[in-house]
PDB file of C-alpha atoms in Angstrom:
ATOM      1  CA  MET A 118     -33.495 -23.206  85.155  1.00 64.00           C
ATOM      2  CA  ARG A 119     -33.705 -22.991  89.012  1.00 72.00           C
ATOM      3  CA  GLU A 120     -34.436 -26.278  89.477  1.00 74.00           C
ATOM      4  CA  PHE A 121     -31.381 -27.147  87.300  1.00 70.00           C
ATOM      5  CA  LEU A 122     -29.056 -24.966  88.908  1.00 74.00           C
ATOM      6  CA  SER A 123     -30.324 -26.382  92.420  1.00 77.00           C
ATOM      7  CA  GLN A 124     -30.006 -30.213  91.366  1.00 77.00           C
ATOM      8  CA  ASN A 125     -26.340 -29.475  90.496  1.00 76.00           C
ATOM      9  CA  SER A 126     -25.367 -27.077  93.477  1.00 80.00           C
ATOM     10  CA  VAL A 127     -24.883 -24.110  91.776  1.00 77.00           C
ATOM     11  CA  GLU A 128     -25.230 -20.946  93.763  1.00 78.00           C
ATOM     12  CA  TYR A 129     -26.252 -17.707  91.988  1.00 75.00           C
ATOM     13  CA  GLU A 130     -27.954 -14.415  91.964  1.00 74.00           C
ATOM     14  CA  GLU A 131     -30.904 -13.826  90.902  1.00 75.00           C
ATOM     15  CA  ARG A 132     -31.833 -10.337  89.546  1.00 72.00           C
ATOM     16  CA  ASN A 133     -34.962  -8.456  88.034  1.00 72.00           C
ATOM     17  CA  ILE A 134     -33.737  -6.193  86.075  1.00 71.00           C
ATOM     18  CA  ALA A 135     -37.229  -4.537  85.109  1.00 71.00           C
ATOM     19  CA  LYS A 136     -37.156  -3.601  89.056  1.00 77.00           C
ATOM     20  CA  GLU A 137     -33.540  -1.950  89.471  1.00 78.00           C
ATOM     21  CA  THR A 138     -31.996   0.158  87.023  1.00 80.00           C
ATOM     22  CA  ARG A 139     -28.792  -0.081  88.169  1.00 83.00           C
ATOM     23  CA  TRP A 140     -29.043  -3.722  87.901  1.00 77.00           C
ATOM     24  CA  ARG A 141     -29.572  -3.121  83.978  1.00 75.00           C
ATOM     25  CA  GLU A 142     -26.644  -1.067  83.420  1.00 81.00           C
ATOM     26  CA  SER A 143     -24.445  -3.548  85.536  1.00 79.00           C
ATOM     27  CA  LEU A 144     -25.809  -6.453  83.211  1.00 72.00           C
ATOM     28  CA  LYS A 145     -25.365  -4.106  80.145  1.00 74.00           C
ATOM     29  CA  GLU A 146     -21.409  -3.116  81.061  1.00 77.00           C
ATOM     30  CA  LEU A 147     -20.511  -6.404  81.925  1.00 71.00           C
ATOM     31  CA  THR A 148     -22.218  -8.694  79.420  1.00 65.00           C
ATOM     32  CA  GLY A 149     -22.519  -6.081  76.260  1.00 66.00           C
ATOM     33  CA  GLU A 150     -26.339  -7.528  76.138  1.00 60.00           C
ATOM     34  CA  ALA A 151     -29.785  -6.004  77.345  1.00 58.00           C
ATOM     35  CA  VAL A 152     -31.637  -8.924  76.818  1.00 58.00           C
ATOM     36  CA  VAL A 153     -32.527 -11.289  79.479  1.00 57.00           C
ATOM     37  CA  PRO A 154     -31.936 -14.168  80.725  1.00 61.00           C
ATOM     38  CA  VAL A 155     -28.042 -13.289  80.232  1.00 64.00           C
ATOM     39  CA  LEU A 156     -25.896 -15.466  82.719  1.00 68.00           C
ATOM     40  CA  LEU A 157     -22.295 -15.398  83.549  1.00 68.00           C
ATOM     41  CA  VAL A 158     -20.846 -18.931  84.708  1.00 71.00           C
ATOM     42  CA  GLY A 159     -17.048 -19.244  85.082  1.00 69.00           C
ATOM     43  CA  GLY A 160     -16.501 -16.314  82.692  1.00 70.00           C
ATOM     44  CA  ASN A 161     -18.481 -17.525  80.148  1.00 69.00           C
ATOM     45  CA  GLN A 162     -21.705 -15.901  78.613  1.00 68.00           C
ATOM     46  CA  VAL A 163     -25.308 -17.626  78.618  1.00 69.00           C
ATOM     47  CA  ILE A 164     -27.746 -16.297  77.012  1.00 63.00           C
ATOM     48  CA  GLY A 165     -31.238 -17.588  77.706  1.00 62.00           C
ATOM     49  CA  LEU A 166     -32.051 -20.568  79.934  1.00 60.00           C
ATOM     50  CA  ASP A 167     -30.858 -23.229  77.538  1.00 62.00           C
ATOM     51  CA  GLU A 168     -29.702 -26.507  80.068  1.00 66.00           C
ATOM     52  CA  ARG A 169     -27.362 -27.802  77.444  1.00 69.00           C
ATOM     53  CA  ARG A 170     -25.738 -24.666  77.316  1.00 69.00           C
ATOM     54  CA  MET A 171     -25.368 -24.515  81.176  1.00 71.00           C
ATOM     55  CA  ALA A 172     -24.379 -27.417  81.719  1.00 75.00           C
ATOM     56  CA  GLU A 173     -21.581 -27.233  78.988  1.00 74.00           C
ATOM     57  CA  ALA A 174     -20.609 -23.361  80.595  1.00 74.00           C
ATOM     58  CA  LEU A 175     -20.471 -25.550  84.349  1.00 76.00           C
ATOM     59  CA  GLY A 176     -18.277 -28.687  83.290  1.00 75.00           C
ATOM     60  CA  LEU A 177     -21.605 -30.827  83.820  1.00 72.00           C
ATOM     61  CA  ARG A 178     -23.596 -33.611  82.253  1.00 62.00           C
ATOM     62  CA  THR A 179     -23.899 -33.166  78.348  1.00 55.00           C
ATOM     63  CA  PHE A 180     -27.203 -33.349  76.520  1.00 50.00           C
ATOM     64  CA  ALA A 181     -27.656 -35.447  73.044  1.00 47.00           C
ATOM     65  CA  ALA A 182     -27.118 -32.965  70.411  1.00 44.00           C
ATOM     66  CA  ASP A 183     -30.630 -34.061  69.036  1.00 41.00           C
ATOM     67  CA  SER A 184     -31.561 -34.788  72.390  1.00 43.00           C
ATOM     68  CA  ASN A 185     -35.280 -32.612  70.946  1.00 48.00           C
ATOM     69  CA  ARG A 186     -36.314 -32.236  74.665  1.00 47.00           C
ATOM     70  CA  ASP A 187     -38.263 -29.372  73.623  1.00 55.00           C
ATOM     71  CA  GLY A 188     -40.370 -31.091  70.575  1.00 58.00           C
ATOM     72  CA  LEU A 189     -39.250 -28.834  68.104  1.00 66.00           C
ATOM     73  CA  ALA A 190     -37.416 -30.446  65.701  1.00 70.00           C
ATOM     74  CA  ALA A 191     -39.201 -30.928  62.039  1.00 77.00           C
ATOM     75  CA  PRO A 192     -41.263 -33.933  62.755  1.00 78.00           C
ATOM     76  CA  ALA A 193     -40.314 -36.568  59.503  1.00 79.00           C
ATOM     77  CA  GLU A 194     -43.760 -35.671  58.157  1.00 82.00           C
ATOM     78  CA  LEU A 195     -42.662 -32.206  57.059  1.00 82.00           C
ATOM     79  CA  GLU A 196     -39.785 -33.138  56.127  1.00 81.00           C
ATOM     80  CA  ALA A 197     -41.845 -35.281  53.692  1.00 84.00           C
ATOM     81  CA  LEU A 198     -44.273 -32.566  52.297  1.00 85.00           C
ATOM     82  CA  PRO A 199     -44.008 -31.667  48.528  1.00 86.00           C
ATOM     83  CA  GLU A 200     -42.296 -28.397  47.606  1.00 85.00           C
ATOM     84  CA  LYS A 201     -44.776 -27.374  45.092  1.00 86.00           C
ATOM     85  CA  VAL A 202     -48.854 -28.361  45.609  1.00 84.00           C
ATOM     86  CA  ASP A 203     -51.492 -27.846  42.639  1.00 88.00           C
ATOM     87  CA  ASP A 204     -54.385 -27.538  45.445  1.00 88.00           C
ATOM     88  CA  ALA A 205     -54.311 -24.480  46.668  1.00 88.00           C
ATOM     89  CA  THR A 206     -55.753 -25.273  50.012  1.00 88.00           C
ATOM     90  CA  ALA A 207     -53.024 -27.510  50.524  1.00 88.00           C
ATOM     91  CA  ALA A 208     -50.374 -25.138  49.528  1.00 88.00           C
ATOM     92  CA  ALA A 209     -51.588 -22.615  51.971  1.00 90.00           C
ATOM     93  CA  LEU A 210     -51.641 -25.145  54.583  1.00 90.00           C
ATOM     94  CA  THR A 211     -48.060 -26.578  53.815  1.00 90.00           C
ATOM     95  CA  HIS A 212     -46.586 -22.694  53.425  1.00 89.00           C
ATOM     96  CA  PHE A 213     -48.484 -22.223  56.946  1.00 89.00           C
ATOM     97  CA  VAL A 214     -47.019 -25.437  58.751  1.00 89.00           C
ATOM     98  CA  ARG A 215     -43.174 -24.568  57.428  1.00 88.00           C
ATOM     99  CA  ARG A 216     -43.601 -21.032  58.278  1.00 86.00           C
ATOM    100  CA  LEU A 217     -45.006 -22.027  62.340  1.00 85.00           C
ATOM    101  CA  GLN A 218     -41.470 -24.581  62.286  1.00 84.00           C
ATOM    102  CA  ARG A 219     -39.295 -21.825  61.440  1.00 83.00           C
ATOM    103  CA  GLU A 220     -41.180 -19.552  64.114  1.00 81.00           C
ATOM    104  CA  MET A 221     -40.959 -22.788  66.683  1.00 78.00           C
ATOM    105  CA  GLU A 222     -37.161 -22.995  66.053  1.00 77.00           C
ATOM    106  CA  TYR A 223     -36.525 -19.239  65.885  1.00 75.00           C
ATOM    107  CA  ASN A 224     -38.047 -18.420  69.458  1.00 72.00           C
ATOM    108  CA  ALA A 225     -36.168 -21.734  71.099  1.00 71.00           C
ATOM    109  CA  ALA A 226     -32.931 -20.240  69.284  1.00 69.00           C
ATOM    110  CA  LYS A 227     -33.562 -16.526  71.296  1.00 69.00           C
ATOM    111  CA  GLU A 228     -34.881 -17.808  74.237  1.00 65.00           C
ATOM    112  CA  SER A 229     -38.039 -15.228  73.189  1.00 64.00           C
ATOM    113  CA  ALA A 230     -40.940 -15.011  74.953  1.00 62.00           C
ATOM    114  CA  PRO A 231     -43.435 -17.250  73.414  1.00 61.00           C
ATOM    115  CA  TYR A 232     -40.818 -19.924  73.958  1.00 60.00           C
ATOM    116  CA  ARG A 233     -40.003 -19.193  78.033  1.00 60.00           C
ATOM    117  CA  ASP A 234     -44.018 -18.413  78.668  1.00 60.00           C
ATOM    118  CA  GLY A 235     -44.975 -21.730  76.790  1.00 63.00           C
ATOM    119  CA  GLN A 236     -46.638 -20.942  73.908  1.00 68.00           C
ATOM    120  CA  HIS A 237     -44.897 -23.950  72.042  1.00 69.00           C
ATOM    121  CA  ASP A 238     -47.896 -26.149  73.512  1.00 71.00           C
ATOM    122  CA  GLY A 239     -50.332 -24.519  70.935  1.00 75.00           C
ATOM    123  CA  MET A 240     -47.626 -24.060  68.454  1.00 78.00           C
ATOM    124  CA  ARG A 241     -46.624 -27.427  68.467  1.00 77.00           C
ATOM    125  CA  PHE A 242     -50.394 -28.557  68.602  1.00 78.00           C
ATOM    126  CA  ALA A 243     -51.515 -26.827  65.455  1.00 82.00           C
ATOM    127  CA  ARG A 244     -48.264 -27.621  63.351  1.00 83.00           C
ATOM    128  CA  ASP A 245     -48.850 -31.480  64.187  1.00 83.00           C
ATOM    129  CA  ALA A 246     -52.804 -31.225  63.708  1.00 83.00           C
ATOM    130  CA  VAL A 247     -52.017 -29.464  60.216  1.00 86.00           C
ATOM    131  CA  LEU A 248     -49.312 -32.419  59.182  1.00 86.00           C
ATOM    132  CA  ARG A 249     -51.950 -34.880  60.172  1.00 84.00           C
ATOM    133  CA  ILE A 250     -54.874 -33.152  58.212  1.00 85.00           C
ATOM    134  CA  LEU A 251     -52.024 -32.945  54.821  1.00 86.00           C
ATOM    135  CA  MET A 252     -50.366 -36.333  55.282  1.00 84.00           C
ATOM    136  CA  GLY A 253     -54.867 -37.747  55.885  1.00 81.00           C
ATOM    137  CA  THR A 254     -53.909 -39.264  58.815  1.00 78.00           C
ATOM    138  CA  TYR A 255     -56.283 -36.287  60.817  1.00 72.00           C
ATOM    139  CA  GLU A 256     -58.540 -38.335  63.314  1.00 70.00           C
ATOM    140  CA  HIS A 257     -61.141 -35.656  64.704  1.00 65.00           C
ATOM    141  CA  GLU A 258     -62.115 -37.554  67.828  1.00 57.00           C
ATOM    142  CA  GLY A 259     -58.855 -39.120  68.824  1.00 53.00           C
ATOM    143  CA  MET A 260     -56.864 -35.521  68.327  1.00 51.00           C
ATOM    144  CA  VAL A 261     -59.454 -33.729  71.218  1.00 54.00           C
ATOM    145  CA  ILE A 262     -58.913 -34.705  74.435  1.00 56.00           C
ATOM    146  CA  GLU A 263     -61.153 -33.308  77.065  1.00 59.00           C
ATOM    147  CA  ARG A 264     -59.577 -30.929  79.971  1.00 57.00           C
ATOM    148  CA  GLY A 265     -61.596 -29.773  83.256  1.00 60.00           C
ATOM    149  CA  LYS A 266     -62.359 -26.095  83.496  1.00 57.00           C
ATOM    150  CA  PRO A 267     -59.658 -23.928  85.127  1.00 52.00           C
TER     151      PRO A 267
END
């Protein structure tokens, strides 16, 4: 978000409400919200770090409605899964992958910690791996990317 604001020459003041009680109280008074981040943009309140909402509030470039920039939209394979499955394992995996998708969408909508902290990369990988298993397209050799040790 900082990069987005800088690219668009937007001046802002960043405050860490965890360190200053007066800033937390000021935020609550201004916005009625006790969650962060909350931004006041041109008199409009923008909750979270969503570039689309920020751009709209600033009157800047717009994003395509279905940009799926975070890869959170449900893949076609998920939509193609049957509602009822006779096999208990397949039924459990189907339920799991749908629940994982809902959790990702919820976290993104609320701009909650798993979304902000990049945990959706792992959630996306798990979702896509389970979908490949259910669709019969999982190839374990091609799925693993070797990484160097940190």
